[in-house]
Amino acid sequence: MRNYTLFRLDMENRQIVVADTGFVVALLNRADKHREAVAKIYIRYQTILLPQTVLAEVAYMIGREAGTATVVTLLRSLPTSHFQLTALLDQDVKRVSEILEKYADSRIDFVDASVMAVAERYGIRIILTLDQRDFRLYRPVHGQSFEILP
């Protein structure tokens, strides 16, 4: 399946946001029903933090659907994209455990909790995700809620 591509557009915008898996997969998959909406948002932000946990989940999903060659293309294109890889720090891992424990009844998953922890570490309010439920339930330490795009 060759429906996957990574946009490489340069726009001036200094605001930093964090991406979740669904956003990235929709951006890469030309057949995804959300692609047009996420592409418009992607070009608005010069720097989009991509937690390595999200990259792992994206690579798994893309690889399963489109094959290893597509994952290799994705990985090679990251340095020229708007995405900036971000590793989890010890403090993030601790925060992820706190989020998972506090929201255990809501079944927020590990990757979503890692996106939340990274956003808190950087004081980021905007999350790029298609997962409205989990991110709307969560109350970050630096504000009442996240702004969810699209």
XYZ file of N, CA and C in Angstrom:
450
model
N 0.841 -1.171 0.000
C 0.000 0.000 0.000
C 0.890 1.239 0.000
N 0.782 2.091 -0.952
C 1.619 3.281 -1.032
C 0.795 4.546 -0.818
N -0.154 4.482 0.073
C -0.988 5.633 0.379
C -0.392 6.529 1.450
N 0.841 6.302 1.848
C 1.431 7.033 2.950
C 2.521 7.966 2.446
N 2.491 9.189 2.940
C 3.504 10.170 2.605
C 3.605 11.166 3.743
N 4.726 11.836 3.872
C 4.908 12.826 4.920
C 5.027 14.204 4.276
N 4.223 15.133 4.749
C 4.279 16.495 4.224
C 5.584 17.148 4.630
N 6.132 17.968 3.760
C 7.358 18.706 4.056
C 7.167 20.173 3.683
N 6.284 20.844 4.359
C 6.015 22.246 4.074
C 6.567 23.102 5.204
N 7.139 24.232 4.880
C 7.673 25.139 5.889
C 6.738 26.323 6.059
N 6.230 26.486 7.274
C 5.370 27.611 7.599
C 5.964 28.285 8.836
N 5.789 29.578 8.953
C 6.279 30.311 10.119
C 5.233 30.260 11.215
N 5.537 29.528 12.251
C 4.696 29.498 13.433
C 5.547 28.972 14.567
N 5.724 29.760 15.582
C 6.609 29.407 16.688
C 5.918 28.594 17.777
N 4.607 28.470 17.711
C 3.910 27.719 18.735
C 4.211 26.226 18.591
N 4.514 25.592 19.725
C 4.840 24.171 19.723
C 3.635 23.391 20.221
N 3.356 22.285 19.551
C 2.240 21.417 19.888
C 2.759 19.982 19.998
N 1.902 19.075 20.472
C 2.280 17.666 20.591
C 1.311 16.841 19.759
N 1.842 15.843 19.046
C 1.017 14.972 18.205
C 0.811 13.618 18.860
N -0.378 13.091 18.661
C -0.731 11.739 19.080
C -0.790 10.846 17.838
N -0.864 9.566 18.056
C -0.787 8.563 16.992
C -1.804 8.764 15.875
N -3.062 8.899 16.220
C -4.105 9.003 15.199
C -3.880 10.157 14.246
N -3.397 11.280 14.765
C -3.108 12.438 13.936
C -2.042 12.108 12.900
N -0.969 11.478 13.345
C 0.152 11.165 12.448
C -0.269 10.139 11.405
N -0.975 9.107 11.815
C -1.427 8.076 10.877
C -2.358 8.689 9.833
N -3.277 9.544 10.267
C -4.195 10.187 9.316
C -3.438 11.083 8.339
N -2.401 11.757 8.825
C -1.591 12.613 7.954
C -0.873 11.795 6.890
N -0.382 10.636 7.271
C 0.415 9.817 6.369
C -0.411 8.998 5.384
N -1.632 8.695 5.747
C -2.469 7.818 4.938
C -3.372 8.640 4.018
N -3.065 8.648 2.747
C -3.835 9.428 1.778
C -5.300 9.026 1.720
N -5.615 7.802 2.133
C -6.992 7.316 2.084
C -7.777 7.609 3.368
N -7.121 8.141 4.383
C -7.794 8.394 5.660
C -8.809 9.528 5.522
N -9.987 9.340 6.099
C -11.052 10.345 5.980
C -10.709 11.651 6.707
N -9.759 11.628 7.625
C -9.372 12.823 8.365
C -8.150 13.526 7.772
N -7.611 12.986 6.699
C -6.332 13.487 6.182
C -6.365 14.969 5.827
N -7.390 15.418 5.154
C -7.449 16.819 4.744
C -7.441 17.748 5.960
N -8.208 17.409 6.970
C -8.266 18.242 8.178
C -6.921 18.255 8.905
N -6.290 17.088 9.052
C -5.007 17.053 9.756
C -3.904 17.709 8.940
N -3.965 17.609 7.620
C -2.950 18.251 6.774
C -2.995 19.771 6.927
N -4.181 20.334 7.014
C -4.316 21.787 7.203
C -3.724 22.214 8.548
N -3.914 21.403 9.546
C -3.366 21.717 10.866
C -1.854 21.520 10.876
N -1.386 20.441 10.248
C 0.051 20.155 10.190
C 0.838 21.341 9.637
N 0.368 21.940 8.576
C 1.124 23.030 7.944
C 1.109 24.315 8.772
N 0.235 24.400 9.762
C 0.178 25.594 10.621
C 1.300 25.639 11.651
N 1.898 24.500 11.960
C 2.876 24.434 13.049
C 4.239 24.000 12.532
N 5.232 24.816 12.801
C 6.589 24.501 12.363
C 7.201 23.392 13.217
N 6.861 23.376 14.513
C 7.409 22.373 15.422
C 6.276 21.595 16.076
N 6.258 20.302 15.799
C 5.279 19.399 16.394
C 6.058 18.328 17.138
N 5.954 18.344 18.459
C 6.650 17.327 19.232
C 6.024 15.964 18.973
N 6.877 14.986 18.767
C 6.455 13.613 18.514
C 7.132 12.725 19.543
N 6.421 12.414 20.630
C 7.022 11.513 21.616
C 7.424 10.190 20.959
N 8.553 9.637 21.374
C 9.007 8.386 20.779
C 8.012 7.255 20.988
N 7.213 7.345 22.034
C 6.159 6.348 22.239
C 5.136 6.408 21.109
N 4.835 7.607 20.652
C 3.908 7.783 19.539
C 4.538 7.247 18.257
N 5.812 7.562 18.032
C 6.492 7.053 16.840
C 6.448 5.529 16.798
N 6.672 4.886 17.931
C 6.642 3.416 17.974
C 5.260 2.892 17.581
N 4.224 3.525 18.099
C 2.868 3.084 17.774
C 2.535 3.362 16.307
N 2.943 4.523 15.800
C 2.724 4.862 14.389
C 3.455 3.856 13.495
N 4.718 3.563 13.799
C 5.497 2.622 12.987
C 4.842 1.245 12.973
N 4.348 0.815 14.110
C 3.655 -0.474 14.173
C 2.412 -0.460 13.285
N 1.598 0.575 13.415
C 0.346 0.633 12.651
C 0.604 0.750 11.146
N 1.542 1.618 10.783
C 1.873 1.810 9.366
C 2.501 0.533 8.799
N 3.402 -0.065 9.554
C 4.055 -1.294 9.113
C 3.071 -2.426 8.903
N 2.105 -2.534 9.803
C 1.088 -3.576 9.705
C 0.229 -3.406 8.449
N -0.085 -2.153 8.128
C -0.969 -1.874 6.988
C -0.231 -1.720 5.664
N 0.953 -1.117 5.708
C 1.624 -0.760 4.460
C 2.990 -1.404 4.268
N 3.521 -2.057 5.300
C 4.785 -2.763 5.155
C 5.994 -2.004 5.671
N 7.077 -2.740 5.811
C 8.324 -2.212 6.370
C 8.911 -1.100 5.516
N 8.826 -1.205 4.208
C 9.392 -0.169 3.336
C 8.758 1.188 3.612
N 7.488 1.201 3.922
C 6.799 2.451 4.232
C 7.281 3.015 5.565
N 7.541 2.140 6.523
C 8.082 2.589 7.814
C 9.466 3.197 7.604
N 10.283 2.573 6.784
C 11.625 3.098 6.490
C 11.514 4.485 5.860
N 10.605 4.661 4.928
C 10.387 5.967 4.297
C 9.981 7.003 5.340
N 9.072 6.623 6.224
C 8.640 7.520 7.296
C 9.835 7.938 8.154
N 10.629 6.980 8.591
C 11.762 7.282 9.464
C 12.783 8.190 8.779
N 13.035 7.936 7.511
C 13.998 8.760 6.767
C 13.490 10.180 6.528
N 12.179 10.347 6.491
C 11.617 11.672 6.220
C 11.432 12.526 7.478
N 11.560 11.942 8.645
C 11.345 12.696 9.883
C 12.231 13.938 10.022
N 13.532 13.862 9.698
C 14.377 15.055 9.880
C 13.951 16.266 9.051
N 13.242 16.063 7.960
C 12.815 17.184 7.120
C 11.338 17.519 7.320
N 10.719 16.901 8.288
C 9.303 17.162 8.568
C 9.178 18.204 9.678
N 7.961 18.490 10.062
C 7.698 19.401 11.175
C 7.807 18.686 12.518
N 7.925 17.357 12.481
C 7.971 16.583 13.709
C 9.358 16.635 14.344
N 9.359 16.796 15.656
C 10.598 16.771 16.430
C 10.454 15.655 17.457
N 11.286 14.630 17.324
C 11.220 13.502 18.253
C 11.554 13.948 19.670
N 10.811 13.404 20.611
C 11.004 13.731 22.020
C 10.995 12.444 22.831
N 12.079 12.225 23.557
C 12.169 11.046 24.414
C 11.468 11.320 25.740
N 10.981 10.266 26.356
C 10.429 10.399 27.704
C 11.586 10.474 28.696
N 11.506 11.406 29.597
C 12.465 11.523 30.683
C 11.938 10.749 31.888
N 12.788 10.540 32.866
C 12.352 9.848 34.084
C 11.127 10.516 34.690
N 11.112 11.844 34.695
C 9.968 12.567 35.257
C 8.695 12.302 34.460
N 8.833 12.109 33.149
C 7.664 11.799 32.316
C 7.124 10.412 32.637
N 8.029 9.458 32.803
C 7.611 8.093 33.123
C 6.870 8.075 34.456
N 7.396 8.821 35.414
C 6.714 8.925 36.713
C 5.331 9.538 36.528
N 5.252 10.591 35.734
C 3.965 11.260 35.506
C 2.994 10.339 34.768
N 3.484 9.579 33.804
C 2.643 8.608 33.090
C 2.035 7.626 34.087
N 2.839 7.140 35.016
C 2.311 6.193 36.001
C 1.234 6.840 36.859
N 1.425 8.105 37.207
C 0.423 8.825 38.003
C -0.874 9.013 37.217
N -0.744 9.366 35.950
C -1.925 9.559 35.093
C -2.682 8.245 34.941
N -1.952 7.174 34.641
C -2.602 5.868 34.461
C -3.315 5.430 35.733
N -2.690 5.670 36.874
C -3.308 5.286 38.144
C -4.552 6.128 38.423
N -4.442 7.442 38.264
C -5.558 8.342 38.559
C -6.742 8.110 37.631
N -6.472 7.812 36.364
C -7.528 7.650 35.368
C -7.749 6.185 34.992
N -7.446 5.281 35.900
C -7.557 3.840 35.626
C -8.962 3.445 35.176
N -9.977 4.031 35.767
C -11.362 3.706 35.382
C -11.707 4.192 33.976
N -10.972 5.186 33.497
C -11.229 5.743 32.161
C -10.503 4.986 31.065
N -9.580 4.133 31.440
C -8.794 3.325 30.514
C -7.982 4.159 29.509
N -7.416 5.244 30.006
C -6.463 6.006 29.191
C -5.255 5.098 28.995
N -4.752 5.005 27.752
C -3.645 4.076 27.513
C -2.283 4.742 27.713
N -1.243 3.903 27.701
C 0.125 4.350 27.974
C 0.581 5.446 27.009
N 0.337 5.270 25.721
C 0.819 6.256 24.743
C 0.115 7.592 24.949
N -1.196 7.573 25.152
C -1.912 8.826 25.413
C -1.385 9.494 26.681
N -1.154 8.713 27.717
C -0.620 9.265 28.967
C 0.776 9.850 28.746
N 1.561 9.249 27.876
C 2.893 9.789 27.595
C 2.795 11.119 26.837
N 1.832 11.246 25.945
C 1.595 12.518 25.246
C 1.206 13.585 26.262
N 0.340 13.225 27.198
C -0.082 14.160 28.247
C 1.096 14.599 29.105
N 1.950 13.653 29.472
C 3.114 13.966 30.312
C 4.095 14.892 29.587
N 4.334 14.637 28.319
C 5.233 15.500 27.533
C 4.626 16.896 27.414
N 3.337 16.967 27.152
C 2.674 18.277 27.057
C 2.803 19.042 28.377
N 2.640 18.352 29.481
C 2.791 19.013 30.779
C 4.220 19.494 30.995
N 5.191 18.667 30.642
C 6.597 19.050 30.838
C 6.927 20.342 30.095
N 6.409 20.497 28.894
C 6.696 21.680 28.087
C 5.670 22.796 28.264
N 4.622 22.560 29.044
C 3.573 23.563 29.214
C 2.748 23.770 27.965
N 2.601 22.724 27.177
C 1.874 22.799 25.902
C 0.393 22.569 26.144
N -0.424 23.391 25.518
C -1.880 23.299 25.689
C -2.578 22.630 24.511
N -1.914 22.566 23.348
C -2.560 22.043 22.139
C -2.062 20.636 21.838
N -3.016 19.714 21.691
C -2.724 18.332 21.341
C -3.341 18.047 19.977
N -2.543 17.504 19.076
C -3.036 17.107 17.756
C -3.407 15.630 17.842
N -4.699 15.365 17.836
C -5.171 13.991 18.021
C -6.563 13.817 17.447
N -6.870 12.577 17.119
C -8.231 12.216 16.739
C -8.945 11.559 17.922
N -8.219 11.364 19.007
C -8.725 10.700 20.205
C -9.311 11.746 21.152
N -10.489 12.194 20.853
C -11.122 13.247 21.635
C -11.398 12.818 23.075
N -11.887 11.614 23.265
C -12.357 11.165 24.573
C -11.279 11.250 25.652
N -10.165 10.582 25.446
C -9.130 10.534 26.476
C -8.564 11.913 26.799
N -8.325 12.708 25.790
C -7.711 14.002 26.025
C -8.687 15.030 26.581
N -9.968 14.840 26.362
C -10.970 15.725 26.964
C -11.231 15.357 28.426
N -11.086 14.099 28.771
C -11.263 13.651 30.156
C -10.166 14.186 31.074
N -8.972 14.272 30.543
C -7.792 14.571 31.344
C -7.705 16.052 31.716
N -7.272 16.325 32.933
C -7.052 17.689 33.420
C -5.553 17.895 33.655
N -4.876 18.598 32.740
C -3.426 18.797 32.894
C -3.110 19.718 34.073
N -1.905 19.572 34.608
C -1.506 20.378 35.753
C -1.337 21.859 35.393
N -1.129 22.168 34.128
C -0.865 23.541 33.712
C -2.078 24.244 33.105
N -3.268 23.695 33.303
C -4.474 24.338 32.781
C -5.686 23.470 33.025
N -6.847 24.001 32.713
C -8.073 23.232 32.950
C -8.277 22.119 31.952
N -7.796 22.328 30.724
C -7.961 21.309 29.694
C -7.003 21.572 28.547
N -6.863 20.584 27.704
C -6.091 20.742 26.477
C -7.003 21.274 25.380
N -6.426 21.995 24.434
C -7.130 22.328 23.205
C -6.824 21.165 22.246
N -7.865 20.554 21.714
C -7.723 19.384 20.855
C -7.955 19.803 19.407
N -6.994 19.471 18.557
C -7.130 19.726 17.121
C -6.932 18.417 16.392
N -7.619 18.076 15.338
C -8.634 18.893 14.694
C -9.922 18.902 15.452
